[in-house]
Amino acid sequence: MQIEVEVNNNNITARKGQTILETLSEQGIQIPTLCRLEDFTPTGACRLCVVEVEGMDNLVPACSYPLEQGMKIRTHSRRVIEARKMIVELLLSNHPDDCLYCERNGRCELQNLAAELNIRERRISGKKNTAKLDLSSPGVVHDPSKCVLCGRCIRVCEDIVNITTLEFKGRGNGTSVSTAMNKGLNFSSCVQCGQCILVCPTGALHEKSYFDLIQEAIGNKKEITTVAHYSPSVVVTLAEEFGLKPGKQIVGLINAALRKIGFDKVFDGSFGSDIYVMEQAAELEDRLDKEENLPLLSSSCPAWIKDLEQGYPDLLPYLSTVKSPEQITGTIIKRFCLESKDQGQNDIFSVAITPCPAKKFEAQRQEMTHKGIPDIDAVLTTRELASLIKLYGIDIHSLTPESADEPFHNSSSAGKLLASVGGTAEAVVRTLYNNMTGKDMNNPKLSKLRGTKHFKELSVLMNHHQLNIASVSPLKDIRDILSDLQNEGSGYHYLEVMACPGGCVNGGGQPFYYGSKTLRSRVKAIHQIDEKSSVQNSHNNDMVKSFYNNYLGKPYGSNSRKLLHTSYTKRDIML
Amino acid sequence: MPVTKSQKIKDEIIRTLLEGDIENLEPQDRETVDYLKRDKITQPVISLSYNTASIIAGADETFEAIHEYLEDRDIDARLTQMGSPGLVTAEPLLDVQLPGKAKVTFGNVFPEKVSDILDGVFNNFIPLEYVLGQHPNELHEPWENIPYIHELSFFKTQKRDILKNCGRIDPESIDEYIVNGGYRNFLMSIRNYTPEEVCDLIESSGLRGRGGEGYPTGKKWKNTLNASAEKRFLICNAGESDPGAFMERMIMESDPHSLVEAVAIASYAIGAQKAYIYLESEYEMACRRIQKAIDQARDYGLLGHDIFTSGFNLNIQLHQGAGAYVCGEETALIASLEGKRGMPRPKPPYPSYRGLHNQPTVVNNMETLLNVPVIVRHGSTWYKQTGTAKSAGTKVFSLSGKIERSGLVEIPMGASMREVIYRIGGGLPDNKDLKGLLIGGPAGGALTYEHLDTPIDYEELKELGCTLGSGAMVVMDEETCVLDTVKYYMHLLKEESCGKCIPCREGTRRMHEILENITKRPQEENGSFTLHRFKGVINLEKLAHVVRDTSLCGLGQRAANPIISTISAFRNEYEEHIFERKCRAGVCQELSTFYIDVDKCTGCTICAQKCPTSAIVGSAKKPHFIVQDRCIGCGICYESCKFGAIIRK
């Protein structure tokens, strides 16, 4: 039903019941917000979006107040601007004066607000809250002194990833965002996915940096061979950090940039994804033969693995033992690719560039080491790679695309599909089909496993077996299935699970974005790579075939199981 | 469970009374009723006011004294308890009734006065120095020369509709409540009226929410009754946490059944089968007595399934809050009931449409609800005759501060402040001048003697920038420092802020800091601090307005009230503190300086000994001297000097 209202002295028609903010957006009027989170009901916490409505005593929050017939709204009157300005000044009065030293310098929402509202003096000052920096976890750093208490991280952690690590503690101006019993993140249920970082407006949450280690290794050309490898999703997201269109695929530029930084070897991590798919398909075949521990649960997402370990340890037998693609790449690099001068392999420094902080957690797991040396020495998120490229003064726009070093310069497009949720299942199905029937699928594009739904499923006939495949993200949507699995069992044979909604293209380490169009562009780019590729199956990748022939034997054989498979552990966490 | 003989009598009496046919009672049952109503007693009845206020005044010791007195003399008398009639400055109150004679109330009955009083009474003689007044009753012979209680200034102009039973019945006896007409209105509602009709009745009476904004209660009820949903809830907000407000506490301690009955009628009217009474766990006795009342009502079949075969089911649950002022805000209260952090939510959607567990919920202030049985009993026309055109009925105030008689006062809307302070309250003690009146708690506002004749109602007070709110009325005299009081309120609001929204969370803290800086010791100041202090002063009013304009809930929106209303009414006092660094009331310690008058000082050394910072120097028998740098302005020396030699500036 259409109604008429007046906005800034202009008559407009709008839909009854939509919020004032929605109406204003349609009119192209921008109102500052802070606590607003897309797809979530408004909490009305920050009060920045207030507008003046004639007849109402106080200013009205545009984000939550519904439009009514005949409303007369003023969005930028003096009273409104003064109020917004003072609210930001109040925030600043309790915020460290730390901009120049801060992780988010240059892309902080609080900086943007202060600039937009033209704040030029410190009218309000007083005592500031102090807080302990939480450096306890390997992936995510929490700095409560920079927190503006918008509550976005809490909502995302509860309603999207459903790990519920964070909650408000205390009251009034002593409120802080905290974990259970105020312990460090490493004690808590945090799975290090980094979704909280994506929504944090300031530098209160960010990934842990290992730049110093990396720079030192790169600088030590004489003694250390540095290797860089990147996950498939990085290739379609990094462009955004340099002002290029979302979804622009720049793998060639990434290779060139990494070499310019000084890495001795640059490998495309999709190779590891192909190996992952081979191993997983073989493992699934094995379980189908034995008819036990079905469904096979995917194991490429370390946040998901930690969730199982701490929340559903009884379901660990269902989890695939295949290491994640990044860790597979890491293992292969250190064991096969490079000649090492000492048996301890201390002279190879392997850096993985990944979509999330959870990979930093994964790389330091005990199981991911060999004789005490980690297979991956340091992990960078996509955002951090961009910073590193800028640190080394590289102008990415002026580079010529290069290809990655052998033997990891080739990969199938199936391996790249892992970047988006549904892609792992699709790749595994393609290879499994070949394993079981000896033929490739006529139409390898499995649309049922694509798209934006949180829960996607496909039923496929393979050699008289009707296989039920599903892919789920984020973790909130897997809870029912897991509890069914605990009680009655499940009709699925393979479940791909990703902690982040949409999978790795939306990982906690990816560039910040506003609006779902960006995410769709990233996914589209992955699918376009698949359309154009001549090698659409992991098992058809020549390099993969020769690698197995020369080194591993067969997938899920004894060599693979020794090197490329891992084990899990039940975790006790605070709450 | 086999029904004992006394139980059977109870059932019959109850049924008869609740049906209103007192004439149909058997003679011996009628005797029981008369006994419970204290119309016809056979032994003396001694009733001690037993509630939080009276206990603080010493009621426990008084009780011991009375008990001992009766035991020692082997007197056959009935010793019972009652609630408070509201005159707190006269606690502990004691009612004594001899068979055939009018009931007499004594005030300030401390343990040492007990024997004097009881000696007199049991010798048919009322000791005048302790008596407050007698209660007229056509069945009782009056005492000579004893004033009637309803003619005392404190009571004379009150209209005690809600406080009717307070101080007259034992709060822990459902029998006494029923024989005095209790629960009859509830049964009448559920048997003779539909929920819509009850809503209509309340709507036509003009009853408005007593919690703050004054939203028409009937309209709110109808919104919920007509909303389509599987369940509806009623929540009684008795979470009174305003400093200076004790009305809800006293009524819950003195007449808990009146609240239970009110909640029951309201639940019926809105179609709710579950009601909650929310009060803070710090109100221990109130919690106990309300829970007991609920249990007793359930025991008598007045709550539960198919109440008195009406087809109406109702369960009332007491919910104890964990001490959060912000939970007086309805959406924060609902969040707290749901087990979540007590933080408010944006409105709309309003709780009457989407409240507890997302179902339509009516949240009513306790006093609003207490008006409901009164309206059901007397009708809306009668109700509208009291009060003003837009504000019908009475309002209960908790009067305290610098006043002769403090306590609960129930007056018709439209009465004036002058009436309350000077007639009912007896004026200010020691003939001090009235500086102002703080009305409605920290979120209320301040009024001065200019407004003494303003009628008290929603609209008038809103014009003056105040809200009726909780009904707390605190009287200030010339020795009260406005800034100190506002600082205290601001400290409270800052501590109680939930922290959700920026203006309240950060704003209340900054406003408090600014006030602290204004009252900080000048000697300790350096240049940058002075700048800081003035910056605060310059921005104080603007900050207060933004906090009021933009906060999410009533706490924040009204947090600035104390500042905004006092800056306009008491600007001079602010300026004295800020520019002259003086506190005219002599309250702000840090702004006081003390000097010793050498002519009057005898060198007794008492002040020097008592000084906590050893700021007074001097030898015995010689005039002493105060070292200003060490003085913290506590005033102990000023108070201990017997020679008036210490001067305060």
Coordinates of C-alpha atoms in Angstrom, one line a residue, chain B residues 130-606:
Chain B
Y130 CA 1.5 9.5 72.3
V131 CA -1.8 9.3 70.6
L132 CA -2.4 10.2 67.0
G133 CA -6.1 9.8 66.8
Q134 CA -9.2 7.5 67.0
H135 CA -11.1 5.7 64.3
P136 CA -14.9 6.4 64.2
N137 CA -17.2 3.4 63.9
E138 CA -21.0 3.4 64.6
L139 CA -20.6 0.2 66.5
H140 CA -17.9 1.6 68.8
E141 CA -18.1 4.1 71.6
P142 CA -15.7 7.1 70.9
W143 CA -13.1 8.3 73.3
E144 CA -13.4 11.7 74.8
N145 CA -11.0 14.5 73.7
I146 CA -9.2 12.3 71.3
P147 CA -9.0 13.7 67.7
Y148 CA -10.4 11.7 64.9
I149 CA -7.7 10.3 62.6
H150 CA -9.3 11.5 59.4
E151 CA -9.3 15.1 60.7
L152 CA -5.5 15.2 61.2
S153 CA -3.8 17.5 58.7
F154 CA -1.9 14.7 57.2
F155 CA -5.0 12.7 56.4
K156 CA -7.8 15.3 56.0
T157 CA -7.4 16.3 52.4
Q158 CA -6.2 13.0 51.1
K159 CA -8.5 10.8 49.0
R160 CA -7.4 7.3 50.0
D161 CA -9.0 5.1 47.4
I162 CA -6.0 3.0 46.6
L163 CA -4.6 3.2 50.1
K164 CA -7.9 2.2 51.6
N165 CA -6.7 -0.9 53.4
C166 CA -3.2 0.2 54.2
G167 CA -2.7 0.2 58.0
R168 CA -6.1 -1.3 58.6
I169 CA -5.7 -5.0 57.8
D170 CA -3.1 -7.7 58.3
P171 CA -1.3 -7.9 54.9
E172 CA -0.7 -11.6 55.3
S173 CA -4.3 -12.5 55.9
I174 CA -6.5 -13.1 52.8
D175 CA -9.5 -13.5 55.2
E176 CA -9.2 -9.9 56.4
Y177 CA -8.9 -8.7 52.8
I178 CA -12.0 -10.6 51.7
V179 CA -14.2 -9.6 54.7
N180 CA -13.4 -6.0 53.7
G181 CA -14.7 -6.5 50.2
G182 CA -11.7 -8.0 48.6
Y183 CA -11.9 -10.0 45.4
R184 CA -15.5 -9.2 45.0
N185 CA -14.6 -6.9 42.1
F186 CA -12.6 -9.6 40.5
L187 CA -15.4 -12.1 40.6
M188 CA -17.9 -9.6 39.4
S189 CA -15.7 -8.8 36.4
I190 CA -15.2 -12.4 35.4
R191 CA -18.8 -13.4 35.9
N192 CA -20.8 -10.4 34.8
Y193 CA -18.7 -8.7 32.2
T194 CA -16.9 -9.7 29.0
P195 CA -13.3 -8.7 28.6
E196 CA -14.4 -6.1 26.1
E197 CA -16.8 -4.6 28.6
V198 CA -14.1 -4.3 31.2
C199 CA -11.8 -2.6 28.7
D200 CA -14.6 -0.2 27.8
L201 CA -15.2 0.6 31.5
I202 CA -11.5 1.4 32.0
E203 CA -11.4 3.4 28.8
S204 CA -14.4 5.5 29.7
S205 CA -13.0 6.2 33.1
G206 CA -10.1 8.1 31.6
L207 CA -7.5 6.1 33.6
R208 CA -4.0 7.0 32.3
G209 CA -0.7 5.1 32.9
R210 CA 0.8 6.2 36.1
G211 CA 4.3 5.1 35.2
G212 CA 5.3 8.2 33.3
E213 CA 3.9 9.1 29.9
G214 CA 0.2 8.8 30.9
Y215 CA -1.0 6.7 28.0
P216 CA -4.7 5.8 28.2
T217 CA -4.9 2.5 29.9
G218 CA -8.1 1.3 28.3
K219 CA -6.8 1.9 24.8
K220 CA -3.6 0.0 25.6
W221 CA -5.7 -2.9 26.9
K222 CA -7.9 -2.9 23.8
N223 CA -4.8 -3.0 21.5
T224 CA -3.8 -6.2 23.1
L225 CA -7.2 -7.8 23.4
N226 CA -7.9 -7.2 19.8
A227 CA -4.5 -8.3 18.5
S228 CA -4.7 -11.8 17.0
A229 CA -2.3 -14.1 18.8
E230 CA -2.1 -17.4 20.5
K231 CA -1.2 -16.0 23.9
R232 CA -1.4 -12.7 25.7
F233 CA 0.4 -11.6 28.8
L234 CA 0.0 -9.1 31.5
I235 CA 3.0 -7.7 33.3
C236 CA 2.7 -5.5 36.4
N237 CA 5.7 -3.3 36.6
A238 CA 6.4 -2.9 40.3
G239 CA 10.1 -2.4 39.8
E240 CA 10.2 0.9 41.5
S241 CA 13.8 1.9 41.8
D242 CA 13.7 5.7 42.0
P243 CA 15.4 7.1 45.0
G244 CA 12.8 8.8 47.1
A245 CA 10.0 6.5 45.8
F246 CA 8.6 4.0 48.2
M247 CA 5.0 3.9 47.3
E248 CA 5.0 0.6 45.5
R249 CA 7.0 -1.0 48.3
M250 CA 4.7 0.3 51.1
I251 CA 1.5 -0.8 49.3
M252 CA 2.9 -4.2 48.5
E253 CA 3.9 -4.6 52.1
S254 CA 0.6 -3.3 53.4
D255 CA -2.1 -4.5 51.0
P256 CA -0.6 -7.1 48.7
H257 CA -3.9 -8.6 47.8
S258 CA -5.1 -5.4 46.3
L259 CA -2.4 -5.8 43.7
V260 CA -3.1 -9.4 43.1
E261 CA -6.8 -8.6 42.6
A262 CA -5.9 -5.7 40.2
V263 CA -3.6 -7.9 38.2
A264 CA -6.3 -10.6 38.0
I265 CA -9.0 -8.2 36.7
A266 CA -6.6 -6.7 34.2
S267 CA -5.5 -10.1 32.9
Y268 CA -9.1 -11.0 32.3
A269 CA -9.8 -7.8 30.5
I270 CA -7.0 -8.3 28.0
G271 CA -7.5 -12.1 27.5
A272 CA -4.3 -13.1 29.3
Q273 CA -4.0 -16.4 31.1
K274 CA -0.5 -15.7 32.5
A275 CA 0.5 -12.6 34.4
Y276 CA 3.8 -11.5 35.9
I277 CA 4.5 -9.2 38.8
Y278 CA 7.9 -7.8 38.3
L279 CA 9.7 -6.4 41.3
E280 CA 13.2 -6.0 42.5
S281 CA 14.6 -8.6 44.8
E282 CA 15.9 -5.9 47.1
Y283 CA 12.3 -5.4 48.2
E284 CA 12.5 -8.5 50.4
M285 CA 9.4 -8.1 52.5
A286 CA 7.3 -7.0 49.5
C287 CA 8.5 -10.1 47.6
R288 CA 7.5 -12.3 50.5
R289 CA 4.1 -10.8 51.0
I290 CA 3.2 -10.7 47.4
Q291 CA 4.2 -14.4 47.0
K292 CA 2.2 -15.3 50.0
A293 CA -0.8 -13.4 48.7
I294 CA -0.6 -15.2 45.4
D295 CA -0.3 -18.5 47.2
Q296 CA -3.3 -17.7 49.4
A297 CA -5.4 -16.6 46.4
R298 CA -4.6 -19.8 44.6
D299 CA -5.4 -21.8 47.7
Y300 CA -8.8 -20.2 47.8
G301 CA -9.5 -21.0 44.1
L302 CA -9.2 -17.4 43.1
L303 CA -6.3 -18.2 40.8
G304 CA -5.8 -21.3 38.7
H305 CA -8.1 -23.2 36.4
D306 CA -11.7 -22.3 35.8
I307 CA -11.9 -19.8 38.6
F308 CA -15.2 -20.0 40.4
T309 CA -16.6 -21.8 37.4
S310 CA -16.3 -18.7 35.3
G311 CA -14.2 -20.5 32.6
F312 CA -11.3 -18.1 33.2
N313 CA -7.9 -19.5 33.9
L314 CA -5.1 -17.4 35.3
N315 CA -1.7 -18.0 36.8
I316 CA 0.2 -15.1 38.4
Q317 CA 4.0 -15.4 38.7
L318 CA 6.2 -13.2 40.8
H319 CA 9.5 -12.4 39.1
Q320 CA 12.3 -10.9 41.1
G321 CA 14.6 -8.6 39.2
A322 CA 18.3 -8.5 39.9
G323 CA 18.4 -4.8 40.7
A324 CA 18.4 -2.9 37.5
Y325 CA 16.7 0.5 37.3
V326 CA 16.6 0.2 33.5
C327 CA 14.3 -2.8 33.8
G328 CA 11.6 -0.4 34.8
E329 CA 11.5 0.4 31.0
E330 CA 8.9 -2.0 29.6
T331 CA 11.0 -3.5 26.7
A332 CA 14.0 -4.0 29.0
L333 CA 11.7 -5.6 31.6
I334 CA 10.4 -7.9 28.9
A335 CA 13.9 -8.8 27.8
S336 CA 14.8 -9.5 31.4
L337 CA 11.7 -11.8 31.8
E338 CA 12.9 -13.6 28.7
G339 CA 16.2 -14.4 30.4
K340 CA 18.2 -11.9 28.3
R341 CA 20.2 -8.8 29.2
G342 CA 17.8 -6.1 30.4
M343 CA 18.3 -3.8 27.4
P344 CA 15.4 -1.9 25.8
R345 CA 14.3 -2.4 22.2
P346 CA 13.1 0.1 19.7
K347 CA 9.4 0.9 19.7
P348 CA 7.5 0.4 17.5
P349 CA 6.7 -2.5 17.6
Y350 CA 5.0 -1.7 20.9
P351 CA 4.7 -4.5 23.5
S352 CA 0.9 -4.3 23.3
Y353 CA 1.3 -5.8 19.9
R354 CA 4.6 -7.7 20.2
G355 CA 6.0 -8.1 23.6
L356 CA 6.9 -11.0 25.8
H357 CA 8.0 -13.9 23.6
N358 CA 6.7 -11.8 20.7
Q359 CA 3.1 -12.1 21.9
P360 CA 0.8 -9.1 22.7
T361 CA 1.7 -8.0 26.2
V362 CA 0.3 -5.2 28.4
V363 CA 2.9 -3.7 30.7
N364 CA 1.2 -1.6 33.3
N365 CA 2.6 0.3 36.2
M366 CA 1.5 -1.0 39.6
E367 CA -0.3 2.2 40.5
T368 CA -2.3 2.2 37.3
L369 CA -3.4 -1.3 38.0
L370 CA -4.4 -0.5 41.6
N371 CA -7.0 1.9 40.2
V372 CA -8.7 -0.8 38.3
P373 CA -10.7 -2.5 41.2
V374 CA -11.6 1.0 42.4
I375 CA -13.1 1.8 39.0
V376 CA -14.8 -1.6 38.7
R377 CA -16.4 -1.0 42.1
H378 CA -17.6 2.5 41.7
G379 CA -17.9 3.0 38.0
S380 CA -16.3 5.3 35.5
T381 CA -18.6 8.3 36.2
W382 CA -17.7 8.3 39.9
Y383 CA -14.0 8.0 39.0
K384 CA -14.1 10.9 36.6
Q385 CA -15.4 13.2 39.3
T386 CA -12.0 13.1 40.9
G387 CA -9.1 14.8 39.3
T388 CA -8.9 17.2 36.3
A389 CA -10.5 17.0 32.9
K390 CA -7.6 15.2 31.3
S391 CA -6.2 13.5 34.3
A392 CA -8.9 11.6 36.2
G393 CA -8.5 9.9 39.6
T394 CA -5.9 10.2 42.3
K395 CA -2.1 10.0 42.4
V396 CA 0.0 8.5 45.2
F397 CA 3.1 10.4 46.1
S398 CA 6.0 9.3 48.3
L399 CA 6.8 12.5 50.2
S400 CA 10.2 12.9 51.8
G401 CA 13.1 15.2 52.2
K402 CA 13.1 18.3 54.4
I403 CA 9.5 18.0 55.5
E404 CA 7.8 17.6 58.9
R405 CA 5.6 14.7 57.9
S406 CA 6.9 12.3 55.3
G407 CA 5.2 9.2 53.9
L408 CA 2.6 8.1 51.4
V409 CA 0.1 10.7 50.2
E410 CA -2.9 10.0 48.0
I411 CA -4.5 13.1 46.5
P412 CA -6.8 13.9 43.6
M413 CA -5.1 14.9 40.4
G414 CA -5.1 18.6 40.2
A415 CA -4.2 19.3 43.8
S416 CA -1.4 21.8 44.3
M417 CA 2.2 21.4 45.6
R418 CA 1.4 23.9 48.3
E419 CA -1.4 21.6 49.5
V420 CA 1.0 18.6 49.6
I421 CA 4.0 20.3 51.2
Y422 CA 2.4 22.7 53.7
R423 CA -1.0 21.3 54.5
I424 CA -0.4 17.5 54.4
G425 CA 3.3 17.5 54.9
G426 CA 3.3 20.1 57.6
G427 CA 5.8 22.4 56.0
L428 CA 9.6 22.4 56.4
P429 CA 11.2 21.7 59.7
D430 CA 12.9 24.6 61.6
N431 CA 11.0 27.1 59.5
K432 CA 13.5 26.8 56.8
D433 CA 12.7 28.3 53.4
L434 CA 11.6 26.1 50.5
K435 CA 14.3 26.0 47.8
G436 CA 12.6 23.6 45.5
L437 CA 10.9 20.3 45.0
L438 CA 12.3 17.3 43.1
I439 CA 9.4 15.5 41.5
G440 CA 9.4 12.1 39.8
G441 CA 12.8 10.8 40.8
P442 CA 16.0 11.3 38.9
A443 CA 14.2 11.3 35.7
G444 CA 11.7 13.8 36.9
G445 CA 12.6 17.5 37.3
A446 CA 12.7 20.3 39.7
L447 CA 10.2 22.9 40.6
T448 CA 10.5 26.0 42.7
Y449 CA 8.2 28.0 45.0
E450 CA 7.0 29.8 41.8
H451 CA 5.1 26.6 40.9
L452 CA 3.7 25.9 44.4
D453 CA 0.1 26.5 43.1
T454 CA 0.4 24.7 39.8
P455 CA -2.1 21.8 39.7
I456 CA -0.4 18.5 39.6
D457 CA -1.4 16.6 36.5
Y458 CA 0.3 15.2 33.4
E459 CA -0.2 18.2 31.1
E460 CA 0.8 20.9 33.6
L461 CA 3.9 19.1 34.6
K462 CA 4.9 18.4 31.1
E463 CA 4.7 22.1 30.4
L464 CA 7.2 22.6 33.2
G465 CA 9.5 20.0 31.8
C466 CA 8.8 17.4 34.4
T467 CA 7.2 14.0 34.4
L468 CA 5.0 12.7 37.2
G469 CA 6.9 9.5 37.0
S470 CA 7.1 7.4 40.1
G471 CA 5.5 9.9 42.4
A472 CA 8.6 10.6 44.4
M473 CA 8.5 14.1 45.9
V474 CA 11.7 15.2 47.6
V475 CA 11.6 18.6 49.3
M476 CA 14.7 20.8 49.4
D477 CA 15.4 23.6 51.8
E478 CA 17.9 26.3 51.7
E479 CA 20.6 24.0 53.1
T480 CA 20.2 21.6 50.2
C481 CA 22.7 22.1 47.4
V482 CA 21.0 21.7 44.0
L483 CA 24.3 20.8 42.3
D484 CA 25.0 18.2 44.8
T485 CA 21.6 16.7 44.4
V486 CA 21.8 16.7 40.6
K487 CA 25.3 15.2 40.8
Y488 CA 23.9 12.4 43.0
Y489 CA 21.0 11.7 40.5
M490 CA 23.4 11.8 37.6
H491 CA 25.7 9.3 39.3
L492 CA 22.7 7.0 39.8
L493 CA 21.6 7.3 36.1
K494 CA 25.1 6.8 34.9
E495 CA 25.5 3.6 37.0
E496 CA 22.1 2.3 35.9
S497 CA 22.4 3.0 32.2
C498 CA 22.3 -0.3 30.4
G499 CA 25.0 0.7 28.0
K500 CA 23.2 -0.1 24.7
C501 CA 22.9 3.4 23.2
I502 CA 25.7 5.9 22.8
P503 CA 24.1 9.1 24.1
C504 CA 23.0 7.6 27.4
R505 CA 26.0 5.4 28.0
E506 CA 28.6 8.0 27.2
G507 CA 26.5 11.1 27.8
T508 CA 25.5 10.4 31.4
R509 CA 29.0 9.6 32.3
R510 CA 30.3 12.9 30.8
M511 CA 27.6 14.9 32.3
H512 CA 28.4 13.5 35.7
E513 CA 32.1 14.2 35.1
I514 CA 31.3 17.8 34.2
L515 CA 29.4 18.2 37.5
E516 CA 32.2 16.6 39.5
N517 CA 34.7 19.0 37.9
I518 CA 32.5 22.0 38.9
T519 CA 32.5 20.9 42.5
K520 CA 36.1 19.9 42.7
R521 CA 38.5 21.6 45.1
P522 CA 39.9 24.8 43.5
Q523 CA 43.3 24.5 45.1
E524 CA 44.0 21.3 43.2
E525 CA 43.4 22.9 39.9
N526 CA 46.0 23.6 37.2
G527 CA 45.6 25.5 34.0
S528 CA 44.7 22.6 31.7
F529 CA 42.2 21.4 34.2
T530 CA 40.5 24.7 34.4
L531 CA 40.2 24.7 30.6
H532 CA 38.8 21.2 30.8
R533 CA 36.3 22.3 33.4
F534 CA 35.1 25.3 31.4
K535 CA 34.8 23.3 28.2
G536 CA 32.5 21.0 30.1
V537 CA 30.4 23.8 31.4
I538 CA 30.1 25.4 28.0
N539 CA 28.9 22.1 26.4
L540 CA 26.8 20.9 29.3
E541 CA 23.5 22.2 28.2
K542 CA 24.0 21.1 24.6
L543 CA 25.1 17.7 25.7
A544 CA 22.1 17.4 27.9
H545 CA 19.8 18.3 25.0
V546 CA 21.3 15.7 22.7
V547 CA 21.1 13.0 25.3
R548 CA 17.4 13.8 25.7
D549 CA 16.8 14.1 22.0
T550 CA 18.4 10.9 20.9
S551 CA 18.5 8.2 23.7
L552 CA 16.8 5.0 23.0
C553 CA 14.7 4.7 26.1
G554 CA 13.1 6.7 28.9
L555 CA 16.2 6.4 31.2
G556 CA 18.4 8.2 28.7
Q557 CA 15.8 10.6 27.5
R558 CA 15.1 11.8 31.0
A559 CA 18.6 11.5 32.2
A560 CA 19.2 15.1 31.2
N561 CA 16.1 16.3 33.0
P562 CA 17.7 17.0 36.3
I563 CA 20.3 19.2 34.6
I564 CA 18.0 20.9 32.1
S565 CA 15.3 21.7 34.7
T566 CA 17.7 22.9 37.4
I567 CA 19.8 25.0 35.1
S568 CA 16.8 27.1 34.3
A569 CA 15.3 27.2 37.8
F570 CA 18.6 27.5 39.7
R571 CA 20.9 29.2 37.3
N572 CA 22.4 31.4 40.0
E573 CA 23.5 28.5 42.1
Y574 CA 25.2 26.9 39.1
E575 CA 27.0 30.1 38.4
E576 CA 28.1 30.5 41.9
H577 CA 29.7 27.1 41.9
I578 CA 31.3 27.6 38.5
F579 CA 32.6 31.1 38.7
E580 CA 32.7 32.0 42.3
R581 CA 33.6 28.5 43.5
K582 CA 31.2 28.7 46.3
C583 CA 28.4 26.5 47.5
R584 CA 25.8 28.7 49.1
A585 CA 24.1 25.8 50.9
G586 CA 27.5 24.8 52.4
V587 CA 27.1 21.2 51.2
C588 CA 29.8 20.9 48.6
Q589 CA 32.7 19.9 50.8
E590 CA 35.4 20.6 48.4
L591 CA 34.2 24.2 47.8
S592 CA 34.2 25.1 51.5
T593 CA 37.1 26.7 53.2
F594 CA 37.5 26.9 56.9
Y595 CA 39.2 29.6 59.0
I596 CA 39.8 29.9 62.7
D597 CA 38.8 33.1 64.3
V598 CA 41.8 33.8 66.6
D599 CA 39.7 35.9 68.9
K600 CA 37.3 33.0 69.7
C601 CA 39.8 30.1 69.7
T602 CA 40.7 28.9 73.2
G603 CA 43.4 26.5 72.0
C604 CA 41.5 23.4 73.3
T605 CA 43.1 21.4 70.6
I606 CA 40.0 19.3 69.9

